[in-house]
Coordinates of C-alpha atoms in Angstrom, one line a residue:
M30 CA -23.8 -1.5 -46.8
K31 CA -23.2 -4.8 -45.1
Q32 CA -20.0 -3.5 -43.5
F33 CA -21.8 -0.4 -42.4
L34 CA -24.6 -2.4 -40.7
M35 CA -22.0 -4.6 -39.0
T36 CA -20.2 -1.5 -37.8
M37 CA -23.4 0.0 -36.5
A38 CA -24.3 -3.2 -34.8
G39 CA -20.9 -3.3 -33.1
V40 CA -21.3 0.3 -31.9
F41 CA -24.8 -0.5 -30.6
A42 CA -23.6 -3.6 -28.8
G43 CA -20.7 -1.6 -27.2
L44 CA -23.1 1.1 -26.0
V45 CA -25.4 -1.5 -24.5
L46 CA -22.5 -3.2 -22.8
F47 CA -21.3 0.2 -21.4
L48 CA -24.7 1.4 -20.3
V49 CA -25.9 -1.8 -18.8
G50 CA -22.9 -4.1 -18.2
V51 CA -20.6 -1.6 -16.5
P52 CA -23.2 -0.3 -14.1
F53 CA -24.3 -3.8 -13.3
L54 CA -20.8 -4.9 -12.6
L55 CA -20.2 -1.8 -10.3
I56 CA -23.5 -2.5 -8.5
V57 CA -22.5 -6.1 -7.9
M58 CA -19.1 -4.9 -6.5
A59 CA -20.7 -2.3 -4.4
A60 CA -23.3 -4.8 -3.1
S61 CA -20.5 -7.2 -2.1
A62 CA -18.9 -4.4 -0.1
A63 CA -22.1 -3.0 1.4
R64 CA -22.0 -5.2 4.4
P65 CA -18.3 -5.9 5.3
A66 CA -17.5 -8.7 7.6
P67 CA -16.6 -7.6 11.2
V68 CA -13.0 -7.2 12.2
P69 CA -11.7 -10.3 14.1
A70 CA -11.2 -9.9 17.8
Q71 CA -7.4 -10.5 17.7
T72 CA -6.3 -9.0 14.4
V73 CA -2.8 -8.5 13.0
L74 CA -2.9 -6.0 10.1
Q75 CA -0.7 -6.6 7.0
L76 CA 0.3 -3.4 5.3
D77 CA 2.0 -4.0 1.9
L78 CA 4.0 -1.1 0.7
R79 CA 5.6 -2.9 -2.2
G80 CA 3.3 -1.6 -4.9
G81 CA 4.0 2.1 -4.5
L82 CA 1.8 4.8 -3.0
P83 CA 0.4 8.1 -4.1
D84 CA 0.3 10.8 -1.4
Q85 CA -3.5 11.2 -1.4
D86 CA -6.6 9.2 -2.3
S87 CA -7.3 8.7 -6.0
Q88 CA -9.6 11.1 -7.7
N89 CA -11.1 8.1 -9.5
P90 CA -14.4 7.4 -7.8
F91 CA -14.1 3.7 -8.6
A92 CA -10.6 3.3 -7.2
A93 CA -11.9 1.6 -4.0
F94 CA -13.6 -1.1 -6.0
S95 CA -10.5 -1.9 -8.0
G96 CA -8.1 -2.1 -5.1
G97 CA -6.4 1.2 -6.0
G98 CA -7.6 3.3 -3.1
Q99 CA -4.7 3.1 -0.7
S100 CA -2.5 6.2 -0.3
V101 CA -0.1 7.6 2.3
M102 CA -2.9 9.8 3.7
S103 CA -5.4 6.9 3.9
I104 CA -2.8 4.7 5.7
V105 CA -2.1 7.5 8.2
E106 CA -5.8 8.1 8.8
T107 CA -6.5 4.3 9.2
M108 CA -3.6 3.8 11.6
R109 CA -5.1 6.5 13.8
R110 CA -8.3 4.4 14.0
A111 CA -6.4 1.1 14.5
E112 CA -4.3 2.4 17.4
T113 CA -7.4 2.7 19.6
D114 CA -9.2 -0.3 18.2
D115 CA -9.1 -3.1 20.8
K116 CA -9.4 -5.7 18.1
V117 CA -6.2 -4.7 16.4
K118 CA -3.2 -6.1 18.2
A119 CA -0.3 -5.4 15.8
I120 CA 0.8 -4.5 12.3
L121 CA 3.1 -6.3 9.9
V122 CA 4.6 -4.0 7.2
R123 CA 6.0 -5.4 3.9
L124 CA 8.7 -3.1 2.8
P125 CA 9.5 -2.4 -0.9
E126 CA 12.8 -3.8 -2.3
G127 CA 13.9 -0.4 -3.7
G128 CA 13.5 3.2 -2.7
M129 CA 10.3 5.0 -1.8
A130 CA 9.4 8.7 -1.8
P131 CA 11.4 10.1 1.1
A132 CA 8.6 12.4 2.3
A133 CA 6.2 9.5 2.2
A134 CA 8.6 7.5 4.4
D135 CA 8.8 10.5 6.8
E136 CA 5.0 10.7 7.0
L137 CA 4.6 6.9 7.6
R138 CA 7.3 6.9 10.2
L139 CA 5.4 9.5 12.2
A140 CA 2.3 7.3 11.9
F141 CA 4.3 4.2 13.1
Q142 CA 5.6 6.2 16.1
H143 CA 2.1 7.4 17.1
F144 CA 0.7 3.9 16.7
R145 CA 3.4 2.5 19.0
A146 CA 3.1 5.3 21.6
V147 CA -0.7 5.6 21.8
G148 CA -1.8 2.1 21.1
K149 CA 1.1 0.4 22.9
K150 CA 1.1 -2.2 20.1
P151 CA 4.0 -3.6 18.1
I152 CA 4.9 -3.0 14.4
Y153 CA 7.2 -5.5 12.7
A154 CA 8.7 -4.6 9.3
H155 CA 9.7 -7.4 6.9
S156 CA 12.0 -7.0 3.9
Q157 CA 12.9 -9.5 1.1
G158 CA 15.9 -7.4 0.3
L159 CA 16.9 -3.8 0.0
Y160 CA 18.6 -2.9 -3.3
P161 CA 20.2 0.4 -4.7
S162 CA 17.1 1.5 -6.6
G163 CA 16.1 5.1 -6.0
L164 CA 16.4 6.4 -2.4
V165 CA 16.5 3.1 -0.7
T166 CA 17.8 4.7 2.5
S167 CA 14.3 6.1 3.1
T168 CA 13.0 2.5 3.0
Y169 CA 15.6 1.5 5.5
M170 CA 14.7 4.4 7.7
L171 CA 11.0 3.3 7.7
G172 CA 12.0 -0.3 8.6
S173 CA 14.0 1.1 11.5
A174 CA 11.0 2.8 12.9
A175 CA 9.3 -0.6 13.6
N176 CA 9.7 -2.5 16.9
E177 CA 11.5 -5.3 15.0
F178 CA 13.1 -5.1 11.5
W179 CA 13.1 -8.5 9.8
M180 CA 14.8 -9.7 6.6
Q181 CA 14.3 -12.8 4.6
P182 CA 17.2 -15.3 4.9
D183 CA 20.0 -14.8 2.3
S184 CA 18.5 -11.6 1.0
S185 CA 20.7 -8.6 0.6
L186 CA 20.9 -5.3 2.4
Q187 CA 22.4 -2.8 -0.1
A188 CA 21.4 0.6 1.4
V189 CA 24.9 1.8 0.7
G190 CA 24.1 5.3 -0.7
A191 CA 21.9 7.2 -3.1
S192 CA 22.3 7.9 -6.8
S193 CA 20.4 9.7 -9.6
E194 CA 20.9 9.3 -13.3
E195 CA 19.8 11.7 -16.0
L196 CA 19.6 11.2 -19.7
F197 CA 20.8 14.1 -21.8
F198 CA 19.6 14.5 -25.4
K199 CA 21.5 17.5 -26.7
R200 CA 23.9 15.5 -29.0
F201 CA 20.9 13.4 -30.2
F202 CA 19.0 16.5 -31.1
D203 CA 22.0 18.0 -32.8
K204 CA 22.4 14.9 -34.9
Y205 CA 18.8 14.8 -36.0
G206 CA 18.1 18.5 -36.4
V207 CA 15.9 19.1 -33.3
K208 CA 16.3 22.5 -31.6
A209 CA 15.2 22.9 -28.0
E210 CA 14.2 26.5 -27.7
Y211 CA 13.7 27.1 -23.9
E212 CA 14.1 29.9 -21.4
Q213 CA 14.8 29.3 -17.7
R214 CA 14.7 31.5 -14.6
Y215 CA 17.3 30.8 -13.5
E216 CA 20.3 28.5 -13.5
Y217 CA 18.9 26.0 -11.0
K218 CA 15.6 25.6 -12.9
N219 CA 17.0 22.4 -14.5
A220 CA 13.9 20.6 -15.7
V221 CA 14.8 21.2 -19.4
N222 CA 18.6 20.9 -19.0
P223 CA 18.5 17.4 -20.5
Y224 CA 17.3 19.0 -23.8
L225 CA 19.8 21.9 -23.7
Y226 CA 23.1 20.2 -22.5
S227 CA 25.0 17.0 -22.8
D228 CA 26.0 16.9 -19.1
Y229 CA 25.2 18.4 -15.7
T230 CA 25.8 22.1 -15.5
P231 CA 27.5 23.2 -12.3
A232 CA 24.3 24.6 -10.9
H233 CA 22.4 21.4 -11.9
R234 CA 25.0 19.2 -10.2
E235 CA 25.2 21.4 -7.1
S236 CA 21.4 21.4 -6.6
T237 CA 20.9 17.7 -7.2
L238 CA 23.8 16.7 -4.9
S239 CA 22.5 19.1 -2.2
W240 CA 19.0 17.8 -1.9
M241 CA 20.1 14.2 -2.3
G242 CA 22.7 14.6 0.4
S243 CA 20.1 16.2 2.7
V244 CA 17.6 13.4 2.2
Y245 CA 20.4 10.8 2.7
N246 CA 21.7 12.3 5.9
T247 CA 18.2 12.9 7.3
A248 CA 17.1 9.3 6.6
L249 CA 20.1 7.6 8.2
T250 CA 20.4 10.0 11.1
T251 CA 16.7 9.3 11.8
A252 CA 17.3 5.5 11.4
A253 CA 20.2 5.7 13.9
Q254 CA 18.0 7.5 16.4
D255 CA 15.3 4.9 16.1
R256 CA 17.8 2.1 16.4
K257 CA 19.5 3.9 19.3
Q258 CA 22.9 3.9 17.5
D259 CA 25.5 6.5 16.7
P260 CA 24.6 8.1 13.4
A261 CA 28.1 8.4 12.1
Q262 CA 28.8 4.7 12.9
L263 CA 25.6 3.5 11.3
I264 CA 26.3 5.4 8.1
K265 CA 29.9 4.1 8.1
T266 CA 28.7 0.5 8.6
L267 CA 26.0 0.7 5.9
E268 CA 28.4 2.2 3.3
A269 CA 30.8 -0.6 3.9
G270 CA 28.1 -3.0 2.5
P271 CA 26.4 -4.7 0.8
Y272 CA 25.5 -7.4 3.3
S273 CA 23.5 -10.6 3.5
A274 CA 20.6 -10.6 5.9
E275 CA 22.6 -12.7 8.3
E276 CA 25.6 -10.2 8.2
A277 CA 23.2 -7.3 8.6
Q278 CA 21.8 -8.8 11.7
A279 CA 25.3 -9.5 13.1
K280 CA 26.2 -5.8 12.6
H281 CA 22.9 -4.7 14.3
L282 CA 21.5 -3.2 11.2
I283 CA 18.4 -5.3 11.5
D284 CA 16.8 -7.3 14.3
K285 CA 15.7 -10.7 13.0
V286 CA 16.2 -13.0 10.0
G287 CA 13.2 -15.1 8.9
Q288 CA 10.6 -15.7 6.2
V289 CA 7.6 -13.5 6.1
K290 CA 5.6 -16.5 7.6
D291 CA 7.9 -16.4 10.6
A292 CA 7.2 -12.7 11.2
Q293 CA 3.5 -13.4 10.8
D294 CA 3.6 -16.2 13.3
A295 CA 5.5 -14.1 15.7
L296 CA 2.9 -11.4 15.6
L297 CA 0.0 -13.8 15.8
A298 CA 1.6 -15.1 19.0
V299 CA 1.5 -11.6 20.3
A300 CA -2.2 -11.2 19.3
G301 CA -3.3 -14.4 21.0
K302 CA -4.5 -17.9 20.3
S303 CA -7.3 -16.8 18.0
G304 CA -5.2 -14.2 16.2
K305 CA -6.0 -13.6 12.5
L306 CA -4.2 -11.8 9.7
L307 CA -6.2 -9.1 7.9
D308 CA -5.0 -7.0 4.9
F309 CA -4.7 -3.4 5.7
D310 CA -7.1 -2.2 3.0
D311 CA -9.7 -4.8 4.1
Y312 CA -9.5 -3.3 7.6
E313 CA -9.8 0.2 6.1
S314 CA -13.2 -0.8 4.6
R315 CA -14.4 -2.8 7.6
S316 CA -13.5 -0.5 10.4
K317 CA -16.1 2.1 11.3
R318 CA -15.1 5.7 10.9
P319 CA -16.0 8.0 13.8
T320 CA -19.5 9.4 13.5
A321 CA -19.4 13.0 12.2
K322 CA -20.0 15.5 15.0
T323 CA -21.4 19.0 14.8
G324 CA -19.6 22.1 16.0
P325 CA -16.2 23.6 15.0
A326 CA -14.3 21.8 12.3
I327 CA -11.1 22.0 10.4
A328 CA -11.5 21.6 6.6
V329 CA -9.1 19.2 4.9
I330 CA -8.5 20.0 1.2
N331 CA -6.3 17.7 -0.9
A332 CA -4.3 18.6 -4.0
E333 CA -1.9 16.2 -5.7
G334 CA -0.4 16.2 -9.2
A335 CA 0.4 18.8 -11.9
I336 CA -1.5 22.1 -11.6
M337 CA -3.8 22.9 -14.5
T338 CA -6.6 25.4 -15.2
G339 CA -10.1 24.0 -15.6
S340 CA -12.5 21.9 -13.6
G341 CA -11.5 18.4 -14.8
Q342 CA -14.9 17.9 -16.4
G343 CA -15.4 16.1 -19.6
G344 CA -12.9 13.2 -19.0
S345 CA -13.8 9.6 -18.4
P346 CA -15.0 8.9 -14.8
F347 CA -12.9 5.7 -15.0
G348 CA -9.6 7.5 -15.6
G349 CA -7.0 7.4 -12.9
D350 CA -4.8 10.4 -13.7
T351 CA -3.8 12.7 -10.8
T352 CA -4.2 16.4 -11.6
I353 CA -4.8 19.6 -9.5
Y354 CA -7.5 21.5 -11.4
S355 CA -7.6 25.1 -10.3
D356 CA -11.4 25.4 -10.5
Q357 CA -11.9 22.4 -8.3
V358 CA -9.4 23.3 -5.6
A359 CA -10.4 27.0 -5.5
K360 CA -14.0 26.0 -5.2
A361 CA -13.2 23.7 -2.3
I362 CA -11.4 26.6 -0.5
Y363 CA -14.3 29.0 -1.1
D364 CA -16.8 26.3 0.1
A365 CA -14.7 26.1 3.3
I366 CA -14.9 29.8 3.7
D367 CA -18.7 29.7 3.4
D368 CA -19.0 26.8 5.8
K369 CA -19.8 28.4 9.2
D370 CA -18.5 25.3 11.1
V371 CA -15.1 25.5 9.5
K372 CA -12.7 27.5 11.6
A373 CA -9.4 26.7 9.8
I374 CA -8.2 24.9 6.7
V375 CA -5.4 22.3 6.3
F376 CA -4.3 22.3 2.7
R377 CA -2.5 19.1 1.8
V378 CA -0.2 19.8 -1.2
S379 CA 1.9 17.3 -3.2
S380 CA 2.7 18.8 -6.6
P381 CA 5.8 19.3 -8.8
G382 CA 4.2 22.4 -10.3
G383 CA 2.3 23.4 -13.4
S384 CA 0.5 26.4 -14.8
D385 CA 1.2 29.8 -13.2
T386 CA -2.3 31.1 -13.9
A387 CA -3.9 28.0 -12.4
S388 CA -1.6 28.4 -9.4
E389 CA -2.5 32.1 -9.0
Q390 CA -6.2 31.2 -9.0
I391 CA -5.7 28.8 -6.1
L392 CA -3.5 31.2 -4.2
A393 CA -6.2 33.9 -4.5
A394 CA -8.6 31.5 -2.8
V395 CA -6.0 30.9 0.0
R396 CA -5.7 34.7 0.5
A397 CA -9.5 35.0 0.6
A398 CA -9.7 32.3 3.4
K399 CA -7.2 34.2 5.4
K400 CA -9.1 37.5 4.9
A401 CA -12.2 35.7 6.1
G402 CA -10.5 34.9 9.3
K403 CA -9.9 31.2 8.6
P404 CA -6.2 30.3 8.9
V405 CA -4.8 28.1 6.1
V406 CA -2.0 25.7 7.1
V407 CA -0.3 23.9 4.2
S408 CA 0.9 20.3 4.9
M409 CA 3.5 19.4 2.2
G410 CA 3.7 15.8 0.9
T411 CA 6.2 14.3 -1.4
Y412 CA 6.9 17.6 -3.1
A413 CA 5.5 21.1 -3.2
A414 CA 7.8 22.7 -5.7
S415 CA 7.4 25.4 -8.4
G416 CA 3.6 25.9 -8.7
G417 CA 3.2 23.6 -5.7
Y418 CA 5.2 26.2 -3.7
W419 CA 3.3 29.1 -5.4
I420 CA -0.1 27.9 -4.1
S421 CA 1.5 27.4 -0.6
S422 CA 3.6 30.6 -0.4
Q423 CA 1.0 32.8 1.3
A424 CA -0.6 30.3 3.7
S425 CA -0.8 31.2 7.4
A426 CA 1.8 28.5 8.1
I427 CA 3.6 25.8 6.2
V428 CA 4.5 22.4 7.6
A429 CA 6.8 20.2 5.5
E430 CA 8.3 16.8 6.0
P431 CA 12.1 16.8 6.4
S432 CA 12.5 15.2 3.0
T433 CA 9.7 17.1 1.1
L434 CA 11.2 18.6 -2.1
T435 CA 10.0 22.2 -2.1
G436 CA 11.0 25.7 -3.4
S437 CA 12.0 25.6 -7.0
I438 CA 10.9 29.2 -7.2
G439 CA 11.4 29.8 -10.9
V440 CA 9.9 29.3 -14.3
F441 CA 10.7 27.7 -17.6
G442 CA 9.0 27.6 -21.0
G443 CA 9.6 27.2 -24.7
K444 CA 9.2 24.7 -27.5
F445 CA 10.9 22.2 -29.8
A446 CA 11.7 23.4 -33.3
L447 CA 11.3 20.4 -35.5
G448 CA 11.5 21.9 -39.0
E449 CA 15.0 20.6 -39.9
A450 CA 14.3 17.2 -38.4
L451 CA 11.1 16.8 -40.3
A452 CA 12.6 18.0 -43.6
R453 CA 15.0 15.1 -43.5
F454 CA 12.0 12.8 -43.9
G455 CA 10.4 14.8 -46.6
V456 CA 8.0 16.7 -44.3
D457 CA 8.0 20.5 -44.6
A458 CA 6.5 22.7 -41.9
R459 CA 5.3 26.0 -43.3
Q460 CA 3.5 28.8 -41.4
V461 CA 1.3 31.8 -42.2
H462 CA -0.1 34.3 -39.8
V463 CA -1.9 37.6 -39.5
G464 CA -1.3 40.3 -36.9
S465 CA 1.9 40.5 -34.8
D466 CA 4.9 38.3 -35.7
Y467 CA 4.6 36.9 -32.1
S468 CA 1.4 35.1 -33.1
G469 CA 3.6 32.5 -34.8
A470 CA 6.2 32.2 -32.0
F471 CA 5.2 28.7 -31.0
G472 CA 5.1 27.1 -34.4
T473 CA 7.1 23.9 -34.5
G474 CA 8.9 24.6 -37.8
E475 CA 11.4 27.3 -36.9
G476 CA 13.1 28.6 -33.8
F477 CA 12.2 31.9 -32.2
T478 CA 13.1 35.0 -34.2
P479 CA 15.1 37.6 -32.2
D480 CA 11.9 39.7 -31.6
Q481 CA 9.9 36.6 -30.6
R482 CA 12.7 35.6 -28.2
A483 CA 12.9 39.0 -26.6
K484 CA 9.1 39.1 -26.0
F485 CA 9.0 35.6 -24.7
S486 CA 12.0 36.3 -22.4
A487 CA 10.1 39.4 -21.1
W488 CA 7.1 37.2 -20.4
M489 CA 9.3 34.7 -18.4
D490 CA 10.8 37.6 -16.5
R491 CA 7.3 38.9 -15.5
I492 CA 6.2 35.5 -14.2
Y493 CA 9.4 35.0 -12.2
A494 CA 9.2 38.5 -10.7
G495 CA 5.6 37.8 -9.7
F496 CA 6.5 34.5 -8.1
V497 CA 9.3 36.1 -6.1
A498 CA 7.0 38.9 -5.0
R499 CA 4.4 36.5 -3.8
V500 CA 6.9 34.5 -1.8
A501 CA 8.4 37.6 -0.3
E502 CA 5.0 38.9 0.8
G503 CA 3.8 35.5 2.1
R504 CA 7.0 34.6 3.9
K505 CA 7.8 38.1 5.1
L506 CA 11.2 38.1 3.5
P507 CA 13.0 40.9 1.6
V508 CA 12.6 40.5 -2.1
E509 CA 16.4 40.4 -2.6
R510 CA 16.7 37.6 -0.1
V511 CA 14.1 35.6 -2.0
R512 CA 16.0 36.2 -5.2
E513 CA 19.1 34.7 -3.6
I514 CA 17.4 31.5 -2.5
A515 CA 15.1 31.2 -5.6
K516 CA 16.6 30.8 -9.1
G517 CA 14.6 27.6 -9.5
R518 CA 16.5 25.7 -6.9
V519 CA 14.9 22.7 -5.1
W520 CA 15.3 22.4 -1.3
T521 CA 14.4 19.7 1.1
G522 CA 12.1 20.5 4.0
V523 CA 15.1 20.6 6.4
Q524 CA 16.9 23.1 4.1
A525 CA 13.7 25.1 3.5
K526 CA 13.0 25.6 7.2
Q527 CA 16.5 27.0 7.7
L528 CA 15.9 29.4 4.8
G529 CA 12.5 30.5 6.1
L530 CA 10.5 28.9 3.3
V531 CA 8.6 26.7 5.7
D532 CA 7.6 27.2 9.3
E533 CA 7.8 23.7 10.9
L534 CA 8.9 20.2 10.1
G535 CA 6.3 17.5 10.6
G536 CA 3.4 15.5 9.1
F537 CA -0.3 16.0 8.4
Y538 CA -1.4 15.8 12.0
D539 CA 1.3 18.4 13.0
A540 CA -0.4 20.7 10.5
V541 CA -3.8 19.9 12.1
E542 CA -2.4 20.9 15.5
K543 CA -1.0 24.1 14.0
A544 CA -4.4 24.9 12.5
K545 CA -6.0 24.4 15.9
T546 CA -3.6 26.7 17.5
L547 CA -4.1 29.5 14.9
A548 CA -7.9 29.1 15.2
N549 CA -7.8 29.0 19.0
L550 CA -9.5 25.6 19.0
K551 CA -9.1 23.3 22.0
G552 CA -9.6 19.5 22.5
D553 CA -10.8 17.1 19.8
V554 CA -11.8 18.9 16.6
R555 CA -13.5 17.1 13.7
L556 CA -11.8 17.1 10.3
K557 CA -14.1 17.8 7.5
K558 CA -12.9 16.8 4.0
I559 CA -14.1 19.2 1.3
G560 CA -13.7 18.6 -2.4
G561 CA -11.9 15.6 -3.7
A562 CA -13.2 12.6 -5.8
K563 CA -16.8 12.4 -6.8
S564 CA -19.0 9.6 -5.4
P565 CA -19.5 6.6 -7.7
F566 CA -23.1 7.7 -8.1
D567 CA -22.0 11.1 -9.5
A568 CA -19.6 9.4 -11.9
L569 CA -22.3 7.1 -13.2
E570 CA -24.7 9.9 -13.5
K571 CA -22.3 11.8 -15.7
A572 CA -21.3 8.7 -17.7
L573 CA -24.8 7.4 -18.4
G574 CA -26.8 10.6 -18.8
V575 CA -30.3 10.9 -17.5
S576 CA -32.6 8.8 -19.7
S577 CA -35.4 6.9 -18.0
T578 CA -33.5 3.7 -18.3
S579 CA -30.3 5.2 -17.0
M580 CA -32.2 6.8 -14.1
R581 CA -33.5 3.4 -13.0
T582 CA -29.9 2.0 -13.1
L583 CA -28.6 5.0 -11.3
A584 CA -31.3 4.9 -8.6
A585 CA -30.5 1.2 -8.0
A586 CA -26.8 1.9 -7.9
A587 CA -27.4 4.9 -5.5
W588 CA -29.5 2.7 -3.2
I589 CA -26.7 0.1 -2.9
M590 CA -23.9 2.7 -2.6
G591 CA -25.8 4.5 0.1
D592 CA -26.3 7.8 -1.9
P593 CA -28.9 10.0 -0.1
R594 CA -30.4 11.1 -3.4
S595 CA -31.7 7.7 -4.3
Q596 CA -35.1 8.1 -2.6
A597 CA -35.6 11.5 -4.2
I598 CA -34.9 10.0 -7.7
M599 CA -37.3 7.1 -7.0
D600 CA -39.9 9.7 -6.0
E601 CA -39.3 11.7 -9.2
M602 CA -39.6 8.5 -11.3
A603 CA -42.9 7.7 -9.7
K604 CA -44.2 11.2 -10.3
A605 CA -43.1 11.0 -13.9
R606 CA -45.1 7.8 -14.4
L607 CA -48.2 9.6 -13.2
Q608 CA -47.5 12.5 -15.6
S609 CA -46.7 10.4 -18.6
T610 CA -47.7 11.6 -22.0
P611 CA -50.4 9.7 -24.0
S612 CA -47.7 8.0 -25.9
G613 CA -46.3 6.6 -22.7
A614 CA -43.1 8.5 -22.7
S615 CA -42.1 9.9 -19.4
V616 CA -41.9 13.7 -19.3
L617 CA -38.9 13.4 -17.1
A618 CA -37.0 11.3 -19.6
D619 CA -34.7 14.2 -20.7
T620 CA -35.0 16.4 -17.6
P621 CA -31.6 17.0 -15.9
I622 CA -31.2 16.0 -12.3
R623 CA -30.2 18.9 -10.2

């Protein structure tokens, strides 16, 4: 009994801490950010890319309070504000030491170019070394898009090529009795190849070298253009490396050698005597966004991550996973259809794929938008492959970055049969079933029976045929042509444009311009974000429930966070006090907030 009471006390203390302590902490953080300090008159922004970036803003409503709110899209949007802000004089970019997502580098490069052209303001990029980790040539390309490319003294420039390594488990599985039972459509759909083979298949090797070569050549050709050099000579020089920073400067691969403090001081001199350094994310929170206007708008709907059915409800509001839930995205598209101000939709997609049924639900909403007379332009991010291409395939137009990984028109599925492996440790998997033999097809004990394999294979064929048909219809290509370029093969944006799988190469704002053209919109058109992360208030409401005490906490949090419902909640609470029962309990204590 004593242990039970101690356990219950611990649980109660934990609940109190969660219900009171967490909201209080969030309220304090929100209050500290409620009145941001003004942007200094002569500001140099510092953009640090060394921590990695998602394509889009986090779905976690508390990301902004924990410093996790920066994304490729938020940087691009903020740079558009900064380029016309008289207080911002320049930007210093801290480059990562390894590779970065090639399409992210493409998008940021376009933002750099626009900032320099429109704002007439310099960007300096500083590197503490570039090493052969991932696609480091994309990082080099982004540094080359700056006015000046700096490197730390004695650091190393090793952008000598690109490599990819795969671990193959077939011999390990054979040794320990694990059977990988998978079907692929077709030979280029290589996601499960590491479980089925002990080396690259010819198709796997061909596909990987093809997209890597495309990314590599695109990055260095672009870097050569930005540095006003001959591409072939630049590539030859880089591949003869590695070099020290001093050697790289002598070979005109970079512009300056110096510590980051030297680069900061150089830009502060450009800014003026009272120049100040300001972190980019601080500027993002301090700078005023343009006041929303009325009239025609283009809806912006974001989708990043694996594609799944459902609405994403029931999880912790403090979780940080990135998932495309079909209910959420489809609803956002239907909301845009119903919005009379919205004349077109820009659908930002960055996804490696997922559920075919979830993808079809989203694609149906895209078709509905087109039928309603609202063009849908897909802007592809890091990747829009497999299910990511499925949801894009019937858009009015597709705009991809040169290095976006797209296509992968194919399907795979299956299971691991673990019976033999478990038996070696004295664990026996046994199965019983009623109805068709196929009801037990996905048991983990045994592999597929011949009949189960035939039925499963037929299912994979139907999904693949449906995928091909949707692409053929959306891209206005013969089915046989789609079958030739499908087979699960991944293409870069450059390759996909040549094949007719995308319409244009460019970034997010190129997609916006395309949407304006298709909707016959002229001049400045407001962008209206629809869907996305819940507000902190919504998350707290879901986490805390709606008891009287929780409502008071929520109302205070809402007031500080600027939620327009706060006054309504205060009014309801006052009304509840007037209508309290004789026992003093508020009749609103268990009434849901609508």
